[in-house]
Coordinates of C-alpha atoms in Angstrom, one line a residue:
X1 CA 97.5 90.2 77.1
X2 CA 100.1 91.5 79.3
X3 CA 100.8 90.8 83.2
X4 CA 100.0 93.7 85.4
X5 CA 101.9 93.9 88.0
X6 CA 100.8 97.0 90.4
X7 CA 100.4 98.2 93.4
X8 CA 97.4 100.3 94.6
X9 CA 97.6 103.3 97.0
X10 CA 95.2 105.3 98.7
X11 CA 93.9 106.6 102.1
X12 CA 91.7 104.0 104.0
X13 CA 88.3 103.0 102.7
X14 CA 88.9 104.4 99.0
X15 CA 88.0 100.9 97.4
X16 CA 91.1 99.8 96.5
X17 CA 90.2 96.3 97.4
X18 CA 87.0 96.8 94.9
X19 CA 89.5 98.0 92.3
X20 CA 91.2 94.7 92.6
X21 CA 88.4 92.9 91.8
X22 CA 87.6 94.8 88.9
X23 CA 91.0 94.3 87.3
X24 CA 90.9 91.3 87.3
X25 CA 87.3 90.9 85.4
X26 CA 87.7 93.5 83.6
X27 CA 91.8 93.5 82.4
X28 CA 92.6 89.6 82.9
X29 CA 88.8 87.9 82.6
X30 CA 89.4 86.3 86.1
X31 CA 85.8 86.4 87.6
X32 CA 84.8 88.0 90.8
X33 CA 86.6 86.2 93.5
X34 CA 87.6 82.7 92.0
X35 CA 89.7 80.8 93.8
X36 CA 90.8 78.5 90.8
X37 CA 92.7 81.9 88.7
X38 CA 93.4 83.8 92.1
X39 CA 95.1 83.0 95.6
X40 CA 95.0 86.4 98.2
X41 CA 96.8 86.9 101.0
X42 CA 97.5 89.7 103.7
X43 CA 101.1 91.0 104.7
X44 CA 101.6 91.7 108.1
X45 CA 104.4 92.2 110.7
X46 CA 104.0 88.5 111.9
X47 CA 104.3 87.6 107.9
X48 CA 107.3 85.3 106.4
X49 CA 109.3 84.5 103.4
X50 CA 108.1 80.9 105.2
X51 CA 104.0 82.1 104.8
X52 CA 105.1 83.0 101.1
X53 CA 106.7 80.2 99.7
X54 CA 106.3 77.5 102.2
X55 CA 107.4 75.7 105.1
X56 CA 107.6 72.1 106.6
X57 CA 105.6 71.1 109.1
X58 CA 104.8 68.3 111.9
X59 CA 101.7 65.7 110.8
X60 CA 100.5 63.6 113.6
X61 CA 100.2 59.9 112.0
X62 CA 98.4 57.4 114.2
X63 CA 101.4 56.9 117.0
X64 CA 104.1 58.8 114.7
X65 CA 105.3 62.4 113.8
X66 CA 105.4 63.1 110.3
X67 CA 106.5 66.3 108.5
X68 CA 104.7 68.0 105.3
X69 CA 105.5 71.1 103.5
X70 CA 103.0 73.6 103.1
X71 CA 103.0 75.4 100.0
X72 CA 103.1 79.1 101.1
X73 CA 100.9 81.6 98.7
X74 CA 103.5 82.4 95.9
X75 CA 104.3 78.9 95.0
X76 CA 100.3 78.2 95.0
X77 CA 100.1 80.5 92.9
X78 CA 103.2 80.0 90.1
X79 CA 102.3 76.4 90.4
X80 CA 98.6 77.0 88.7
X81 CA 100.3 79.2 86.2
X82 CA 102.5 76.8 85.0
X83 CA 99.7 74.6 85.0
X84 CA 97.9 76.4 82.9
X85 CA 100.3 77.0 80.0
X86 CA 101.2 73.0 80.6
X87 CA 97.5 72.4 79.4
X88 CA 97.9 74.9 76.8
X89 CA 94.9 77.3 78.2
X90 CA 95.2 81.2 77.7
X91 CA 94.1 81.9 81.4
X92 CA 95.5 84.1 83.5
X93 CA 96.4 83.9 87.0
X94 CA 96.7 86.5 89.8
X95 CA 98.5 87.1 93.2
X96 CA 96.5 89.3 95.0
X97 CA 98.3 91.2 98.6
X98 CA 96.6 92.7 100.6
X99 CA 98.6 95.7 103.5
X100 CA 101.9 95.0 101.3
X101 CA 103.9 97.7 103.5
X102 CA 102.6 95.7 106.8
X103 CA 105.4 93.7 106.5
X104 CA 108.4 93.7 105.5
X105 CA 108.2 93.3 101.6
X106 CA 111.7 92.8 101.2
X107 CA 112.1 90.0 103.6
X108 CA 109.2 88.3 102.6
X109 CA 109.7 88.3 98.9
X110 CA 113.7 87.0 99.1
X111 CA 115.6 85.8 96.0
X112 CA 111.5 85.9 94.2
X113 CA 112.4 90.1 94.3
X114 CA 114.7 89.9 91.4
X115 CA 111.8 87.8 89.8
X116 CA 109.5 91.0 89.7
X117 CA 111.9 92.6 86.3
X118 CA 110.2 91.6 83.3
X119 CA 111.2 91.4 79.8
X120 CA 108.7 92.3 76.8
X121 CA 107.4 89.1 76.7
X122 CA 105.6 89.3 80.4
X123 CA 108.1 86.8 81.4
X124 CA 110.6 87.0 84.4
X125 CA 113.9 88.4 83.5
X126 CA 116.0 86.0 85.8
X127 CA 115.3 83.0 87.1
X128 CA 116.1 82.1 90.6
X129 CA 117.0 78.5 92.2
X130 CA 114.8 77.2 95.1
X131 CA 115.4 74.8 97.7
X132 CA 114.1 70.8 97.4
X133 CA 111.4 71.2 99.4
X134 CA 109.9 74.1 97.7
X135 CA 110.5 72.5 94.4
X136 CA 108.1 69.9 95.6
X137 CA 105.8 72.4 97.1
X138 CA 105.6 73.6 93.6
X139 CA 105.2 70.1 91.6
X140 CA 102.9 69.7 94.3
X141 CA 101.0 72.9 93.4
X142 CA 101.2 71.8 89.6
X143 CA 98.8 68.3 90.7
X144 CA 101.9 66.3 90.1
X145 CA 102.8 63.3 92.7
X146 CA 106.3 64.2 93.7
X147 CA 108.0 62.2 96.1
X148 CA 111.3 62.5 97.9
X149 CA 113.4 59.0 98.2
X150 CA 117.3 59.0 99.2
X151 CA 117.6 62.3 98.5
X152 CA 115.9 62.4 95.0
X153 CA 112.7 63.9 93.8
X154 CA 110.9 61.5 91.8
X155 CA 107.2 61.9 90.0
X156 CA 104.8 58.8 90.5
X157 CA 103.2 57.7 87.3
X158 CA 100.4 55.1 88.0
X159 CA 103.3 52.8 89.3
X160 CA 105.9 54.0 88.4
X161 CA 108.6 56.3 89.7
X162 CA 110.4 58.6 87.5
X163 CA 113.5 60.6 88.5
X164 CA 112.3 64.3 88.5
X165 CA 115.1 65.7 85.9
X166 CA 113.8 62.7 83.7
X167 CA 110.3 63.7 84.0
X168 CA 111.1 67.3 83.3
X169 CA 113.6 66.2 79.9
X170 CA 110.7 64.1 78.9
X171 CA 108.0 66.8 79.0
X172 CA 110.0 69.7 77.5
X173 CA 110.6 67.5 74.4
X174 CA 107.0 66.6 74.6
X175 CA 105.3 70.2 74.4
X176 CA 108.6 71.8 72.6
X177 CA 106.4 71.2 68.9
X178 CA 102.9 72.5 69.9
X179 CA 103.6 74.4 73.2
X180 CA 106.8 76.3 73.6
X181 CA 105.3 77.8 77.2
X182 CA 104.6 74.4 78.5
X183 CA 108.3 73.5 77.5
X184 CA 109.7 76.1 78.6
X185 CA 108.0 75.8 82.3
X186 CA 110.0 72.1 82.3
X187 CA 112.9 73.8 81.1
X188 CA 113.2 75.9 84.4
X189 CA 111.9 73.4 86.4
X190 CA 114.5 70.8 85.3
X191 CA 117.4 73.3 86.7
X192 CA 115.2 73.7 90.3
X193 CA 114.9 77.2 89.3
X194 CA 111.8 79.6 88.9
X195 CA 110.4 83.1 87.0
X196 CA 107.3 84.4 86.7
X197 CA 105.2 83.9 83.5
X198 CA 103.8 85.9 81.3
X199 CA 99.9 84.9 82.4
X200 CA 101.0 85.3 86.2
X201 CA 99.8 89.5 87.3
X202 CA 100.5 90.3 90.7
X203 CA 98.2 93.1 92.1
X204 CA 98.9 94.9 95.8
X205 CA 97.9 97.5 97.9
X206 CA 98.9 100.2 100.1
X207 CA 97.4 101.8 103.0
X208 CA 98.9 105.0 103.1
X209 CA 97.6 106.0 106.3
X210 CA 98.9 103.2 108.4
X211 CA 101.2 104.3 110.8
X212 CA 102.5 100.8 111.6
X213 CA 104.0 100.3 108.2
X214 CA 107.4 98.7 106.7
X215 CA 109.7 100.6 104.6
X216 CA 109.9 99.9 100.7
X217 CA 112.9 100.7 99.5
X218 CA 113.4 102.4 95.8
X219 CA 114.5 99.5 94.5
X220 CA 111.3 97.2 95.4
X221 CA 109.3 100.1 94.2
X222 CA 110.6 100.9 90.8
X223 CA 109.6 96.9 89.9
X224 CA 105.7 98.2 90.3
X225 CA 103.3 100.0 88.7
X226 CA 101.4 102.5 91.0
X227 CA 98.2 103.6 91.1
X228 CA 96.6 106.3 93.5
X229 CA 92.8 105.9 94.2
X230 CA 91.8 109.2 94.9
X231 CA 89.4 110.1 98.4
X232 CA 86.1 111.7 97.8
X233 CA 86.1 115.4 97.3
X234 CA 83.2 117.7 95.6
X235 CA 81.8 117.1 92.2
X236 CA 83.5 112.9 92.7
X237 CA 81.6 110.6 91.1
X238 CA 79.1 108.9 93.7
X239 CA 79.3 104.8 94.1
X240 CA 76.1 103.3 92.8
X241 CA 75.9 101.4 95.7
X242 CA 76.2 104.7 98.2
X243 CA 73.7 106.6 96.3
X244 CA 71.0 106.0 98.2
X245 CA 72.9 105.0 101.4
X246 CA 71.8 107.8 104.4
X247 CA 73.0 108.9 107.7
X248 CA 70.6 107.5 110.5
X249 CA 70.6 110.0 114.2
X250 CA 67.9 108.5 116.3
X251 CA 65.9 106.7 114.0
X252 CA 65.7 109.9 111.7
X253 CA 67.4 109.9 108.2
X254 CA 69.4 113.1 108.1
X255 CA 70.9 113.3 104.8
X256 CA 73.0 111.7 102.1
X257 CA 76.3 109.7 103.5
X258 CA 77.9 110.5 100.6
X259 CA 77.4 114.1 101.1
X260 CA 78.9 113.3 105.0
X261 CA 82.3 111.8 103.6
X262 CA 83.0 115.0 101.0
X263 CA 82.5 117.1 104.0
X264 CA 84.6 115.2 106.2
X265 CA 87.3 115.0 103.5
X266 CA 86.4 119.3 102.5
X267 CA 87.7 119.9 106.2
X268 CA 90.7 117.9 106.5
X269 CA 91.7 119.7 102.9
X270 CA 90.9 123.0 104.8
X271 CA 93.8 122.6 107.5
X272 CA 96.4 121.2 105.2
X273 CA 98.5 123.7 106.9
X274 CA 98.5 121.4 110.5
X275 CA 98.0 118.3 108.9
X276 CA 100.7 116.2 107.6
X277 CA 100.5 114.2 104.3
X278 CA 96.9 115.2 104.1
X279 CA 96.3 112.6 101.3
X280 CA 96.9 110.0 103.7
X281 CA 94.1 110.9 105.8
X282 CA 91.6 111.6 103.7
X283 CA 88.7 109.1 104.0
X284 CA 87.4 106.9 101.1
X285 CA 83.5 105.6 100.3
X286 CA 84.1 102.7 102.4
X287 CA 85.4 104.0 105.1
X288 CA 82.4 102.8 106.7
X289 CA 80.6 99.9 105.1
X290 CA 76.6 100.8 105.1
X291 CA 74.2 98.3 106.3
X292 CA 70.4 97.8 104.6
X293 CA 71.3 101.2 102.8
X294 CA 71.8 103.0 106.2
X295 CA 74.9 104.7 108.8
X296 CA 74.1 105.1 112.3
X297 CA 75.8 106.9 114.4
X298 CA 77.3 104.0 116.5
X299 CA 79.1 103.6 113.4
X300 CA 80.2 107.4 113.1
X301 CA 81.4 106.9 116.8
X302 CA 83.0 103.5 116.7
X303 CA 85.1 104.3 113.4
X304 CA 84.9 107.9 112.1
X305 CA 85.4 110.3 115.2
X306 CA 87.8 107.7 116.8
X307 CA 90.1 108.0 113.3
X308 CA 89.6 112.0 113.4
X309 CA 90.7 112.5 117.3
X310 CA 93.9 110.0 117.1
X311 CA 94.8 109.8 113.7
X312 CA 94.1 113.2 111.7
X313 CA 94.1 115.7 114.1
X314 CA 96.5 114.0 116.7
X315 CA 98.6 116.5 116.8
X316 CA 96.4 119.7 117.0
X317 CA 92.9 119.9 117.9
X318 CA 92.3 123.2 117.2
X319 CA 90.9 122.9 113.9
X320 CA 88.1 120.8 115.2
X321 CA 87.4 123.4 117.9
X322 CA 87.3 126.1 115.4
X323 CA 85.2 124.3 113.5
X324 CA 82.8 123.8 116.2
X325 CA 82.9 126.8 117.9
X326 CA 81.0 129.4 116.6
X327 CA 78.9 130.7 118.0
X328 CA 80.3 129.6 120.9
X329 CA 83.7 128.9 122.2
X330 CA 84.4 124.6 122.0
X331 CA 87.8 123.4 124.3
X332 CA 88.2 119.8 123.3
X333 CA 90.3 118.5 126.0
X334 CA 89.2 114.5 125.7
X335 CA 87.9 112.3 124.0
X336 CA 84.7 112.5 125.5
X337 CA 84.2 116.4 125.0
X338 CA 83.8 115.6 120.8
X339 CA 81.8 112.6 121.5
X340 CA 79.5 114.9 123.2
X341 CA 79.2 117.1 120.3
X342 CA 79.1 114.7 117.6
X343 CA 75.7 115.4 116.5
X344 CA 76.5 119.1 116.0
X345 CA 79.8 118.0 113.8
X346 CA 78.0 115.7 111.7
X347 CA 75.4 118.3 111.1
X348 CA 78.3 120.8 109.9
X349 CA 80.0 118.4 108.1
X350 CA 76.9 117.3 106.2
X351 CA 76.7 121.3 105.8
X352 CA 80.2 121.6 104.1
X353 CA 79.6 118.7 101.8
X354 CA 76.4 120.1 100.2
X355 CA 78.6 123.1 99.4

């Protein structure tokens, strides 16, 4: 089986998140959300090649001041890998990120961006050195007992102390008959360098809507697969879970959501010609999570007509007026002026999406 590594993009709420999860049953027999095969994490503008990797820091011991590093989510991650094809097992493990284009991608990634090439074989095309500290991190990560005295790593043994180099030469030889993965994983290791495996998949994805978003560069992209989850339009295959989900106004059930979101999605489609990037701001299933197989319109409020009026049709209300305004005229000039005809909108959107 080979690694995937691939981003998904889509507008908000399309389920890329739910696609995630089914990759990884389905593709790379990880079940749903285990935490032994899988570490997830969210990029965002605060988020560091430090939060990735890992970074040392203060320990309060008694009356002293100790420092720890922290494995960050990558080396977590690599470290159970290597693990794995240490013990011989044909698992395979997965990176999941979450908002990759939130932060800064390149940044965050480093030296472990050249890492993302790989040959035929799932593994790593290059392999990249890394610092002592994340070396331990990653022994660490592997349940070894590294320890740092006089400047050298060593791996406790019961009671003894072996140099790390010397652990590494031991192990290679050890697995080179039987297990040439294992071996090979000490074979990096012994130079304090890194790749990524072949049982190590990597899956991301994008918002394409977010305004707030870091640039990817050509170069970053090209190392992906890509993947576009489509928005709900006409004749789309409903959820099973949103089949029976309905619009709630007043205590009255008022239709099918599902029949709301192809409407809502049939009108942005209608003024492509004001809208920029209009497959950005299409809305997905999910775009509103139902609750006890319902939608009320607090929800439409909070979420949908707030995302309409300052996100899709920031620039130019008049589609939204036209929309509205037959047979009478509609000027929309705040916020509050489509709040008070939400009701009526729903009802024509609900209209468009039977169509």
């Amino acid at each position: 089986m080979k690694p995937i590594q691939k981003i998904l993009f889509g507008s908000p709420g399309t389920g890329k998140s739910y696609q995630i999860r089914e990759i990884a049953r389905d593709k790379l027999g990880i079940p749903l959300d285990d935490t032994t095969h899988t570490v997830k994490t969210v990029f965002h503008p605060e988020y560091t090649y430090a939060d990735f990797m890992g970074k040392l820091l203060p320990l309060t011991q008694g009356n002293s001041v100790i420092y720890k590093f922290y494995p960050g989510h990558f080396i977590r991650i690599l470290g159970m890998a290597y693990q794995g094809l240490i013990d011989g097992k044909k698992d395979h493990y997965l990176l999941v990120i979450d908002e990759l284009n939130r932060g800064n991608a390149a940044a965050i990634f480093g030296t472990v961006f050249q890492l993302l090439d790989r040959e035929s074989d799932g593994w790593s095309s290059y392999e990249v050195d890394i610092s002592e500290m994340e070396l331990v991190g990653l022994l660490e990560a592997m349940r070894l007992k590294p320890i740092i005295q006089d400047g050298t790593i060593e791996i406790k043994e019961g009671k003894t102390k072996i140099p790390c180099e010397d652990f590494c030469q031991r192990r290679k030889e050890e697995l080179a008959t039987n297990n040439s993965a294992g071996s090979r994983v000490f074979s990096i290791l012994q130079q304090r360098r890194i790749n990524i495996p072949h049982n190590l998949s990597i899956l991301a994805t994008i918002n394409t809507s977010d305004e707030s978003i870091y640039y990817l560069d050509s170069a970053f992209k090209r190392r992906w697969d890509w993947e576009y989850v489509k928005a709900p339009i006409r004749d789309a295959s409903i959820p099973e879970e949103l089949r029976d989900v309905k619009l709630i106004i007043d205590g009255d059930e008022k239709g099918a959501w599902s029949q709301y979101i192809v409407g809502i999605n049939e009108l942005i489609k209608s003024n492509h010609q004001v809208i920029r990037r209009i497959e950005d701001k299409q809305i997905g299933w999910w775009f509103i999570k139902p609750e006890d197989d319902k939608v009320d319109l607090d929800q439409v409020k909070d979420k949908l007509m707030f995302y309409l009026w300052d996100s899709v049709f920031a620039r130019d209300k008049r589609p939204i007026e036209e929309f509205l305004s037959n047979p009478n005229a509609v000027k929309l000039t705040a916020y509050s002026d489509f709040l008070d005809l939400m009701q009526e909108f729903m009802r024509r959107v609900g209209d468009l999406g039977k169509k």
